Coordinates of C-alpha atoms in Angstrom, one line a residue:
Chain A
M1 CA 115.4 118.9 59.3
T2 CA 117.0 119.9 56.2
D3 CA 115.7 118.3 53.3
L4 CA 114.7 120.5 50.6
N5 CA 110.8 118.9 50.2
T6 CA 110.2 119.5 53.7
L7 CA 112.0 123.4 53.7
H8 CA 109.7 123.8 50.6
A9 CA 106.2 122.5 52.0
I10 CA 106.6 124.8 55.0
A11 CA 107.8 127.7 52.9
S12 CA 104.7 127.3 51.2
L13 CA 102.5 128.5 54.3
V14 CA 104.6 131.9 54.5
P15 CA 102.5 134.5 52.5
Q16 CA 104.4 136.2 49.8
G17 CA 106.3 139.8 51.1
S18 CA 106.0 138.4 54.5
R19 CA 108.1 139.7 57.0
V20 CA 109.4 136.6 59.1
L21 CA 111.3 135.8 62.3
D22 CA 112.7 132.7 62.1
L23 CA 113.2 131.2 65.8
G24 CA 116.3 128.8 65.9
C25 CA 116.9 129.6 62.5
G26 CA 119.5 127.1 62.4
D27 CA 122.1 128.0 59.4
G28 CA 119.9 130.4 57.5
A29 CA 118.5 128.2 54.7
M30 CA 115.0 128.6 55.4
L31 CA 114.8 132.5 55.5
D32 CA 117.4 132.2 52.7
Y33 CA 115.2 130.7 50.5
L34 CA 112.1 132.4 51.4
Q35 CA 113.9 135.7 50.6
R36 CA 115.2 134.6 47.6
E37 CA 111.9 132.9 46.1
R38 CA 109.2 134.6 48.4
G39 CA 110.1 138.4 48.5
C40 CA 110.3 138.0 52.2
S41 CA 112.6 140.0 54.7
G42 CA 113.4 139.4 58.5
Y43 CA 115.5 137.7 60.8
G44 CA 116.5 134.6 62.3
V45 CA 117.2 133.9 65.9
E46 CA 120.1 131.5 67.0
L47 CA 122.2 130.4 69.5
D48 CA 124.7 128.2 67.9
D49 CA 128.2 130.1 66.9
A50 CA 128.2 128.0 63.9
N51 CA 124.8 128.8 63.1
V52 CA 125.4 132.1 63.4
L53 CA 128.1 132.5 61.5
A54 CA 126.7 130.5 58.7
C55 CA 123.7 133.1 58.6
V56 CA 126.3 135.9 58.3
K57 CA 127.7 134.3 55.3
R58 CA 124.5 133.9 53.6
G59 CA 123.6 137.5 54.3
V60 CA 120.7 136.3 56.5
N61 CA 119.9 139.0 59.2
V62 CA 120.5 136.8 62.8
L63 CA 120.0 137.4 66.4
Q64 CA 122.1 135.8 68.8
L65 CA 120.0 135.4 71.5
N66 CA 118.9 132.3 74.1
L67 CA 115.3 131.8 73.2
D68 CA 114.9 130.7 76.7
Q69 CA 115.4 134.2 78.1
G70 CA 112.2 134.8 76.2
L71 CA 111.4 137.5 72.9
T72 CA 111.4 140.6 74.9
V73 CA 113.3 142.3 72.1
F74 CA 110.4 141.9 70.1
E75 CA 107.1 144.0 70.2
D76 CA 103.8 142.7 69.9
A77 CA 102.5 141.5 66.0
S78 CA 105.8 142.7 64.8
F79 CA 106.2 140.1 62.2
D80 CA 103.7 138.8 59.9
V81 CA 105.1 135.0 60.3
V82 CA 107.2 133.6 63.1
L83 CA 108.3 130.2 62.3
Q84 CA 109.3 127.7 65.0
I85 CA 111.1 124.9 62.9
D86 CA 112.5 122.1 65.0
T87 CA 112.8 124.3 67.7
L88 CA 110.3 123.7 70.4
Q89 CA 111.6 120.3 71.7
H90 CA 114.9 122.1 73.0
L91 CA 113.2 124.6 75.0
R92 CA 112.8 124.6 78.7
N93 CA 110.1 127.0 78.1
A94 CA 108.4 125.3 75.5
E95 CA 104.6 126.4 76.8
T96 CA 105.8 130.1 76.9
M97 CA 107.9 130.4 73.7
L98 CA 104.3 129.1 72.1
R99 CA 102.4 131.7 73.7
E100 CA 105.2 134.5 72.6
T101 CA 105.5 133.0 68.9
A102 CA 102.0 134.0 68.9
R103 CA 102.1 137.4 70.4
V104 CA 105.0 138.6 68.6
G105 CA 103.6 137.2 64.8
R106 CA 100.0 137.1 63.4
V107 CA 100.9 134.2 62.7
G108 CA 103.0 131.2 64.0
I109 CA 104.2 128.2 61.9
V110 CA 105.4 125.4 64.4
A111 CA 106.8 122.0 63.4
F112 CA 108.7 119.3 65.5
P113 CA 109.0 115.8 65.6
N114 CA 106.1 113.7 66.1
F115 CA 106.7 111.3 69.2
A116 CA 103.4 109.6 68.1
H117 CA 104.5 108.3 64.7
W118 CA 104.1 104.7 64.1
P119 CA 107.6 103.4 64.0
N120 CA 108.3 105.2 67.7
R121 CA 104.9 103.8 69.1
L122 CA 106.4 100.3 67.6
S123 CA 109.8 101.0 69.3
I124 CA 107.9 101.8 72.9
L125 CA 105.7 98.8 72.5
Q126 CA 109.2 96.7 72.3
G127 CA 110.1 98.5 75.4
R128 CA 112.6 100.9 73.9
M129 CA 112.9 104.6 73.1
P130 CA 112.7 105.3 69.3
V131 CA 116.2 106.0 67.4
T132 CA 114.7 106.7 64.0
K133 CA 116.1 108.9 61.1
R134 CA 113.9 111.7 62.6
L135 CA 114.7 111.2 66.0
P136 CA 118.5 110.0 65.9
Y137 CA 119.3 110.1 69.1
Q138 CA 119.9 107.7 72.3
W139 CA 117.7 108.7 75.6
Y140 CA 120.6 109.7 77.1
D141 CA 122.2 112.3 74.7
T142 CA 118.9 113.7 72.9
P143 CA 119.0 117.5 72.8
N144 CA 115.1 116.9 72.7
I145 CA 114.0 117.6 76.0
R146 CA 110.6 118.2 75.0
V147 CA 109.0 114.9 73.6
G148 CA 105.3 115.7 72.2
T149 CA 102.9 114.5 70.0
H150 CA 100.9 115.8 66.9
A151 CA 97.5 115.4 69.1
D152 CA 99.2 116.9 72.3
L153 CA 100.0 120.1 70.2
A154 CA 96.6 121.0 69.5
V155 CA 95.7 120.3 73.5
L156 CA 98.5 122.7 74.4
A157 CA 97.4 125.6 71.7
Q158 CA 93.9 125.4 73.5
R159 CA 95.4 125.6 76.2
N160 CA 96.9 128.5 75.4
G161 CA 93.9 130.1 73.5
L162 CA 95.7 129.8 70.3
R163 CA 93.5 129.1 67.3
V164 CA 94.7 126.5 64.7
L165 CA 94.5 127.9 61.6
D166 CA 95.8 124.5 59.8
S167 CA 97.3 121.5 61.4
F168 CA 99.0 118.6 59.0
G169 CA 102.2 115.9 58.9
L170 CA 105.1 115.8 57.1
Q171 CA 106.3 112.5 56.1
D172 CA 109.6 112.0 53.5
G173 CA 108.5 115.9 52.1
H174 CA 104.6 114.8 51.6
T175 CA 101.9 116.4 53.6
V176 CA 100.0 113.9 55.4
R177 CA 96.5 115.1 56.3
M178 CA 94.9 111.3 57.1
W179 CA 96.0 110.6 60.5
P180 CA 99.0 112.4 60.8
N181 CA 99.4 111.5 64.7
L182 CA 99.9 108.1 63.3
R183 CA 101.6 108.4 60.0
A184 CA 103.9 111.5 60.1
G185 CA 107.4 111.8 61.6
T186 CA 106.8 115.8 61.7
S187 CA 103.8 117.5 63.0
V188 CA 103.5 120.9 61.7
Y189 CA 100.7 123.9 63.0
K190 CA 99.7 127.2 61.8
L191 CA 98.7 129.4 64.7
A192 CA 96.8 132.6 65.8
R193 CA 95.9 134.1 68.9
Chain B
M1 CA 153.6 143.4 55.4
L2 CA 151.3 146.5 55.1
I3 CA 153.2 150.0 55.2
A4 CA 151.3 152.8 56.7
T5 CA 151.9 156.5 56.0
P6 CA 150.6 158.8 58.5
Q7 CA 149.0 161.8 56.7
T8 CA 147.8 165.1 57.8
M9 CA 144.5 167.0 56.6
C10 CA 144.3 170.6 57.6
F11 CA 141.2 173.0 57.8
D12 CA 140.9 176.1 58.3
A13 CA 137.2 176.7 58.5
P14 CA 135.7 176.8 61.9
L15 CA 134.0 173.6 63.0
L16 CA 130.6 174.4 65.1
L17 CA 131.0 172.1 68.3
Q18 CA 127.6 170.8 70.1
S19 CA 129.1 173.2 73.2
G20 CA 128.4 176.1 71.1
A21 CA 131.7 176.7 70.6
S22 CA 133.8 176.3 67.6
I23 CA 137.3 175.4 66.6
H24 CA 139.4 176.5 63.6
G25 CA 142.7 176.0 62.0
Y26 CA 142.7 172.5 63.1
S27 CA 144.3 169.3 61.9
L28 CA 143.4 165.5 61.7
S29 CA 146.1 162.7 61.1
Y30 CA 144.7 159.9 59.2
E31 CA 146.0 157.1 57.6
T32 CA 144.9 154.7 54.6
Y33 CA 145.0 151.5 53.7
G34 CA 143.9 149.6 50.2
T35 CA 142.7 151.6 47.1
L36 CA 139.6 153.6 46.7
N37 CA 137.9 152.1 43.4
A38 CA 136.9 154.1 40.8
D39 CA 133.3 155.0 41.8
K40 CA 134.9 155.6 45.4
S41 CA 132.2 152.8 47.0
N42 CA 134.7 150.6 48.8
A43 CA 135.6 153.1 51.6
V44 CA 135.6 152.0 55.2
L45 CA 135.7 154.5 58.4
V46 CA 137.6 153.4 61.5
C47 CA 136.7 155.0 64.8
H48 CA 138.8 154.9 67.5
A49 CA 138.3 154.3 71.4
L50 CA 139.8 156.2 74.0
N51 CA 143.8 154.8 74.1
A52 CA 144.2 154.6 69.9
S53 CA 145.1 156.5 67.0
H54 CA 144.5 156.9 63.0
H55 CA 147.3 154.0 63.0
V56 CA 144.9 151.3 62.8
A57 CA 146.9 148.7 60.7
G58 CA 150.1 148.1 59.0
V59 CA 153.7 149.2 60.4
Y60 CA 155.4 152.1 59.8
E61 CA 158.6 151.9 57.5
G62 CA 161.8 150.2 59.1
Q63 CA 159.5 150.0 62.7
D64 CA 158.6 146.1 62.8
K65 CA 156.9 146.3 66.2
S66 CA 154.7 149.5 65.3
E67 CA 151.4 147.4 64.6
G68 CA 148.4 149.5 64.5
W69 CA 145.6 148.7 67.2
W70 CA 143.6 146.9 64.9
D71 CA 145.9 145.3 62.8
N72 CA 144.8 142.1 63.7
M73 CA 141.3 142.7 62.2
I74 CA 142.1 144.9 59.3
G75 CA 144.8 144.5 56.8
P76 CA 145.3 142.3 53.2
G77 CA 143.4 139.1 53.8
K78 CA 142.3 139.5 56.8
S79 CA 138.4 140.3 58.4
V80 CA 138.1 143.6 56.6
D81 CA 140.3 142.9 53.8
T82 CA 142.2 145.9 52.4
N83 CA 142.8 144.0 49.3
K84 CA 138.7 144.7 48.8
F85 CA 138.6 148.0 50.9
F86 CA 139.9 151.2 51.3
V87 CA 140.1 151.7 54.9
I88 CA 141.1 155.3 56.9
G89 CA 142.1 155.6 60.1
V90 CA 141.4 159.1 61.9
N91 CA 142.6 160.4 65.0
N92 CA 139.8 162.3 66.7
L93 CA 140.2 166.1 67.6
G94 CA 141.3 166.1 71.3
S95 CA 143.7 163.2 71.1
C96 CA 147.4 163.1 71.7
F97 CA 148.3 161.3 69.2
G98 CA 148.8 163.9 66.0
S99 CA 145.2 165.6 65.7
T100 CA 144.7 168.9 66.7
G101 CA 144.8 168.6 70.8
P102 CA 145.3 170.1 74.3
M103 CA 149.0 170.0 73.6
H104 CA 148.8 172.1 70.7
T105 CA 149.1 175.8 70.3
H106 CA 146.0 177.9 69.9
P107 CA 146.4 179.4 66.5
D108 CA 144.7 182.9 67.5
T109 CA 146.6 182.9 71.2
G110 CA 149.9 181.2 70.1
K111 CA 149.8 179.8 73.6
V112 CA 149.3 176.2 74.3
Y113 CA 145.4 175.3 74.5
G114 CA 146.1 173.0 77.8
A115 CA 142.7 173.2 79.7
D116 CA 140.9 175.6 77.0
F117 CA 140.4 173.0 74.5
P118 CA 136.9 172.9 74.0
V119 CA 135.1 170.2 75.0
V120 CA 134.3 167.6 72.2
T121 CA 131.4 165.3 71.8
V122 CA 131.1 162.0 69.7
E123 CA 128.8 164.1 67.4
D124 CA 131.9 166.3 67.0
W125 CA 134.3 163.9 66.2
V126 CA 131.6 162.4 63.6
N127 CA 131.2 166.1 62.0
A128 CA 135.3 166.3 61.9
Q129 CA 135.4 162.8 60.3
A130 CA 132.8 163.9 57.4
R131 CA 134.7 166.9 56.9
L132 CA 137.9 164.8 56.0
L133 CA 135.9 162.4 53.8
D134 CA 134.7 165.5 52.1
A135 CA 138.0 166.6 51.5
L136 CA 139.3 163.2 49.9
G137 CA 136.0 163.2 47.9
I138 CA 134.6 160.4 49.5
Q139 CA 130.5 160.9 49.5
T140 CA 129.5 157.6 51.0
L141 CA 131.2 155.0 53.0
A142 CA 130.5 151.2 52.4
A143 CA 130.8 150.7 56.3
V144 CA 131.8 152.8 59.4
L145 CA 133.5 150.4 62.1
G146 CA 134.2 151.1 65.5
G147 CA 134.6 149.5 69.0
S148 CA 133.5 150.8 72.4
L149 CA 134.0 154.8 72.0
G150 CA 134.6 154.0 68.3
G151 CA 131.1 151.9 68.3
M152 CA 129.5 154.7 69.3
Q153 CA 130.8 157.0 66.6
A154 CA 129.8 154.5 64.2
L155 CA 126.4 154.3 65.9
S156 CA 126.4 158.4 65.7
W157 CA 127.0 158.6 61.8
T158 CA 123.8 156.2 61.2
L159 CA 122.2 159.0 62.7
Q160 CA 124.1 162.2 61.5
Y161 CA 125.1 160.9 58.1
P162 CA 122.3 158.2 57.1
E163 CA 122.5 159.0 54.0
R164 CA 126.6 158.8 53.6
M165 CA 126.9 155.2 54.8
R166 CA 125.8 151.6 53.8
H167 CA 126.8 149.7 57.0
A168 CA 127.5 150.1 60.5
V169 CA 129.7 147.9 62.7
V170 CA 129.3 148.5 66.3
V171 CA 131.6 146.3 68.6
A172 CA 131.5 146.0 72.4
S173 CA 129.3 149.7 72.5
A174 CA 126.3 150.9 74.0
P175 CA 123.8 153.3 73.0
N176 CA 125.2 155.7 76.4
L177 CA 127.2 155.2 79.7
T178 CA 125.6 153.4 82.8
A179 CA 125.8 155.4 86.0
E180 CA 128.4 152.9 87.3
N181 CA 130.4 153.7 84.1
I182 CA 130.6 157.2 84.5
A183 CA 131.4 156.6 87.8
F184 CA 134.5 155.1 86.8
N185 CA 135.4 157.9 84.4
E186 CA 134.8 160.3 87.5
V187 CA 137.2 158.5 89.2
A188 CA 139.9 158.8 87.1
R189 CA 139.6 162.1 86.2
R190 CA 139.6 163.0 90.0
A191 CA 142.7 161.0 90.0
I192 CA 144.1 163.6 87.1
V193 CA 142.7 166.7 88.4
T194 CA 143.8 166.3 91.8
D195 CA 147.8 165.3 91.2
P196 CA 149.5 168.8 92.2
D197 CA 151.3 168.7 89.1
F198 CA 148.1 168.8 86.8
H199 CA 148.2 172.8 87.6
G200 CA 144.1 173.2 86.4
G201 CA 145.4 171.5 83.1
H202 CA 147.9 174.1 82.4
F203 CA 150.9 171.8 83.5
Y204 CA 152.5 172.1 80.0
E205 CA 154.0 175.6 81.4
H206 CA 155.0 174.8 84.3
G207 CA 156.9 171.8 82.6
V208 CA 155.6 168.7 84.8
I209 CA 153.0 166.1 83.8
P210 CA 150.3 164.8 86.2
K211 CA 151.5 161.2 86.0
R212 CA 150.7 160.0 89.3
G213 CA 146.8 161.0 88.2
L214 CA 147.5 159.7 84.9
R215 CA 148.9 156.2 86.2
I216 CA 146.0 156.1 88.5
A217 CA 143.5 156.8 86.2
R218 CA 145.2 153.7 83.8
M219 CA 145.2 151.5 86.9
I220 CA 141.2 151.7 87.4
G221 CA 140.4 151.9 83.6
H222 CA 142.5 148.6 83.0
I223 CA 140.7 146.8 85.5
T224 CA 137.3 147.2 84.3
Y225 CA 138.8 146.1 81.1
L226 CA 139.1 143.0 82.1
S227 CA 136.9 140.4 83.3
D228 CA 137.6 138.7 86.9
D229 CA 138.2 135.4 85.6
V230 CA 140.7 136.7 83.4
M231 CA 142.4 138.6 86.1
N232 CA 142.4 135.4 88.2
E233 CA 144.0 133.1 85.5
K234 CA 146.3 135.5 84.4
F235 CA 147.8 136.8 88.0
G236 CA 145.5 135.2 90.8
R237 CA 147.2 135.7 94.1
E238 CA 150.7 135.3 92.9
L239 CA 153.4 136.7 94.6
K240 CA 156.1 138.7 93.0
D241 CA 159.2 136.5 93.3
A242 CA 161.3 138.9 96.2
V243 CA 158.3 138.3 98.4
L244 CA 158.5 134.5 97.9
A245 CA 161.9 134.5 99.2
S246 CA 160.9 136.0 102.8
A247 CA 160.7 134.1 105.5
N248 CA 157.3 135.1 106.6
G249 CA 155.5 134.4 103.2
Y250 CA 154.6 138.1 102.7
K251 CA 156.4 141.5 103.6
Y252 CA 154.1 142.5 105.9
S253 CA 154.7 146.0 104.5
T254 CA 151.5 148.1 103.3
Q255 CA 153.3 150.0 100.8
D256 CA 156.0 147.7 98.8
V257 CA 154.5 145.5 95.9
E258 CA 154.1 142.5 96.7
F259 CA 151.1 140.5 94.5
Q260 CA 151.9 140.1 90.8
I261 CA 148.7 141.7 89.8
E262 CA 149.6 144.9 91.6
S263 CA 152.9 144.5 90.0
Y264 CA 151.3 144.6 86.4
L265 CA 148.7 147.2 87.1
R266 CA 151.8 149.5 88.1
Y267 CA 153.4 148.8 85.0
Q268 CA 150.7 149.4 83.0
G269 CA 150.0 152.8 84.5
D270 CA 153.7 153.9 84.2
K271 CA 153.7 152.7 80.8
F272 CA 150.7 155.0 80.1
A273 CA 151.4 157.8 81.9
E274 CA 154.5 158.4 79.3
Y275 CA 152.6 158.9 76.6
F276 CA 149.0 159.7 77.6
D277 CA 148.1 163.2 77.9
A278 CA 146.1 164.2 81.2
N279 CA 143.4 166.7 79.4
T280 CA 143.0 164.3 76.5
Y281 CA 142.4 161.3 79.3
L282 CA 139.6 164.2 80.4
L283 CA 137.5 165.3 77.1
I284 CA 137.7 161.9 76.2
T285 CA 136.2 160.3 79.2
R286 CA 133.8 163.4 78.8
A287 CA 132.8 162.5 75.6
L288 CA 131.9 159.6 76.7
D289 CA 129.8 160.2 79.7
Y290 CA 127.8 162.8 77.1
F291 CA 127.0 160.4 74.5
D292 CA 123.5 159.9 74.8
P293 CA 121.5 160.0 71.3
A294 CA 118.0 159.0 72.8
K295 CA 118.1 161.9 75.4
A296 CA 116.8 164.2 72.8
Y297 CA 114.0 162.1 72.5
G298 CA 113.0 161.7 76.0
G299 CA 115.4 158.4 76.8
D300 CA 113.9 156.6 73.5
L301 CA 116.3 155.2 71.7
S302 CA 113.7 153.6 69.3
Q303 CA 112.3 156.7 68.2
A304 CA 116.3 158.2 68.3
L305 CA 117.4 155.1 65.8
A306 CA 114.3 155.8 63.7
R307 CA 116.6 158.0 61.0
T308 CA 119.1 155.3 60.5
R309 CA 119.5 153.5 57.4
A310 CA 122.2 151.4 57.6
K311 CA 122.6 148.1 57.6
F312 CA 124.0 146.8 61.4
L313 CA 126.4 144.3 63.0
L314 CA 126.6 144.3 66.4
V315 CA 128.9 142.3 68.7
S316 CA 129.2 142.1 71.9
F317 CA 131.4 140.0 74.5
T318 CA 129.7 137.9 77.2
T319 CA 132.2 138.6 79.8
D320 CA 132.6 142.5 79.0
W321 CA 130.7 144.1 82.0
R322 CA 131.9 147.7 81.1
F323 CA 129.8 147.6 77.6
S324 CA 127.8 144.4 78.5
P325 CA 125.9 142.2 75.9
K326 CA 122.8 144.1 77.4
R327 CA 124.0 147.3 76.0
S328 CA 124.0 145.8 72.8
R329 CA 120.7 144.2 72.9
E330 CA 119.4 147.8 73.5
V331 CA 120.5 149.1 70.1
V332 CA 119.4 145.7 68.4
K333 CA 115.8 146.1 70.2
A334 CA 115.6 149.8 68.9
L335 CA 116.5 148.9 65.3
L336 CA 114.1 146.0 65.7
D337 CA 111.4 148.5 66.5
N338 CA 112.5 150.7 63.3
K339 CA 112.5 147.4 61.3
R340 CA 116.1 147.8 60.3
E341 CA 118.5 145.6 58.9
V342 CA 120.8 144.0 61.8
S343 CA 122.7 140.9 62.8
Y344 CA 124.0 140.8 65.9
A345 CA 126.5 138.1 67.5
E346 CA 127.0 137.8 71.4
I347 CA 130.8 136.2 71.4
D348 CA 131.3 133.7 74.6
A349 CA 135.2 135.3 75.2
P350 CA 136.5 135.3 78.7
H351 CA 138.6 138.7 78.4
G352 CA 136.0 141.0 79.3
H353 CA 136.0 144.3 77.3
D354 CA 139.4 143.8 76.1
A355 CA 138.3 140.9 73.8
F356 CA 137.0 143.7 70.9
L357 CA 140.9 143.9 70.3
L358 CA 141.7 140.3 70.6
D359 CA 142.4 137.4 68.4
D360 CA 138.8 135.1 68.6
A361 CA 138.1 132.8 65.9
R362 CA 134.2 133.4 66.4
Y363 CA 134.6 137.0 66.3
M364 CA 137.0 137.3 63.5
S365 CA 134.8 134.8 61.4
V366 CA 132.0 137.1 62.0
M367 CA 133.6 140.2 61.2
R368 CA 135.1 138.6 57.9
S369 CA 132.0 136.9 56.8
Y370 CA 129.8 140.4 57.2
F371 CA 132.7 142.4 55.3
D372 CA 132.5 139.6 52.6
S373 CA 128.7 140.3 52.1
I374 CA 129.2 143.6 51.8
P375 CA 128.2 144.3 48.1
K376 CA 130.0 146.6 45.7
G377 CA 127.7 149.6 44.7
L378 CA 126.4 152.9 46.4
E379 CA 123.0 152.6 47.2
V380 CA 121.8 153.3 50.3
T381 CA 118.9 151.2 51.5
A382 CA 115.8 153.2 52.0

């Protein structure tokens, strides 16, 4: 999810000057943008060597840690905002990580591919797992080990006692507020304890 | 090829040591590479570990094979680029590679220090390094860089002289030694001290060297610097040629060298005993044992690191069990608790603790990128 419109749409949810933790920060583009354009500070967490290197190159603080081993290095409410952009679907302990996100950050922002987006539904109706621009993998090689929908996350958030401050879909860089579970390839939630 | 020229700086004024003792009339050996810029803002101090010196990079004139111990990291166009930075390597007090140490003469008594050389700590070394910088006219360092025990010095710099440095690069290090680590040091020290040639540390006047002790100290040290996997890959259960030729598969001797690993360790031990000083080994391992900045804060490292101002890069190696990634993560956590700027790379390398001295593309690139990102200018972050 590297397109600029999407990056800007999510960045606009982060208040000016926030202290940000970006879990699964990739090449650090989001943090770099938040630092330059919104006066934010903070750290990215990343496992992949090439991404860690890209962050160091950009001058973004990055910590090479495995999210599946938890967030024990971070204290409660030590960040204004914790971002989890296209990360949740790769984690074995997705539920724990959602709780941890809300523990460490005063606000958690989670974005992930919405499996209930209509092209995916269509594909399933035809009896095949979807392969789209948003979900470009075959069923046998996908790194997305947690497949969920926009509606599913609302249930999981409630189950864990998290308040949904805002939620919407993103499609082609545009915000989708009407029927996001059907019309958006990406689901976005703003959560708090 | 970078040509290195060792230099010496003499200090008459006494340096008060952490133990309460002091040392005066001492000298420090150092080397510099690159050029100090006009506002003196591009200096990088490199701190060494147990078996290293001020000879960090380059070679000595006419000696092709005399590369510095971190020559793969530091030099023109290398990760720490001496075309951009003015790099300083300094040999620590108590060492046996040039700076005043146990084999030198006490200026008052005219006798060789031997076991009477004062016990020095990481903090003492840092104070001595700061004095050298004073003498060189350098107020603020762009970075302090070190691996292992050298990393401890870099960390200590951020606590002792937070206003004199902008970046700390701490590689394969730890905020203190674990019990197991102290235990390894103690085995090495006992090997030396119980060598009949040690003479309570005054072996120089007996014209002998406790080589047996030094050999064993090096052997055990060497084992802990490697990983099980690397040792197996390199040696496995391979036997020496002479053993292979024997009719029964082994020599069935308890004292012959039969396995390649035995041969390798003995070779490393012999080599080390030729050049390393026994009292230095005791002093340096003791400095390792004592280092513990959290001690004054009831073991709370976060409180201890509150005074740091530098921006940090920490690097650890997955198979390093002597200074494991877990120990680096403790430092990361303490820095996070203090909202300090820090990046941390955990390099998946097979070579154990030794990895910090070896070429690894990911390691070298991270170091290069970090040093490339160090801006010019003197500002110390608030």
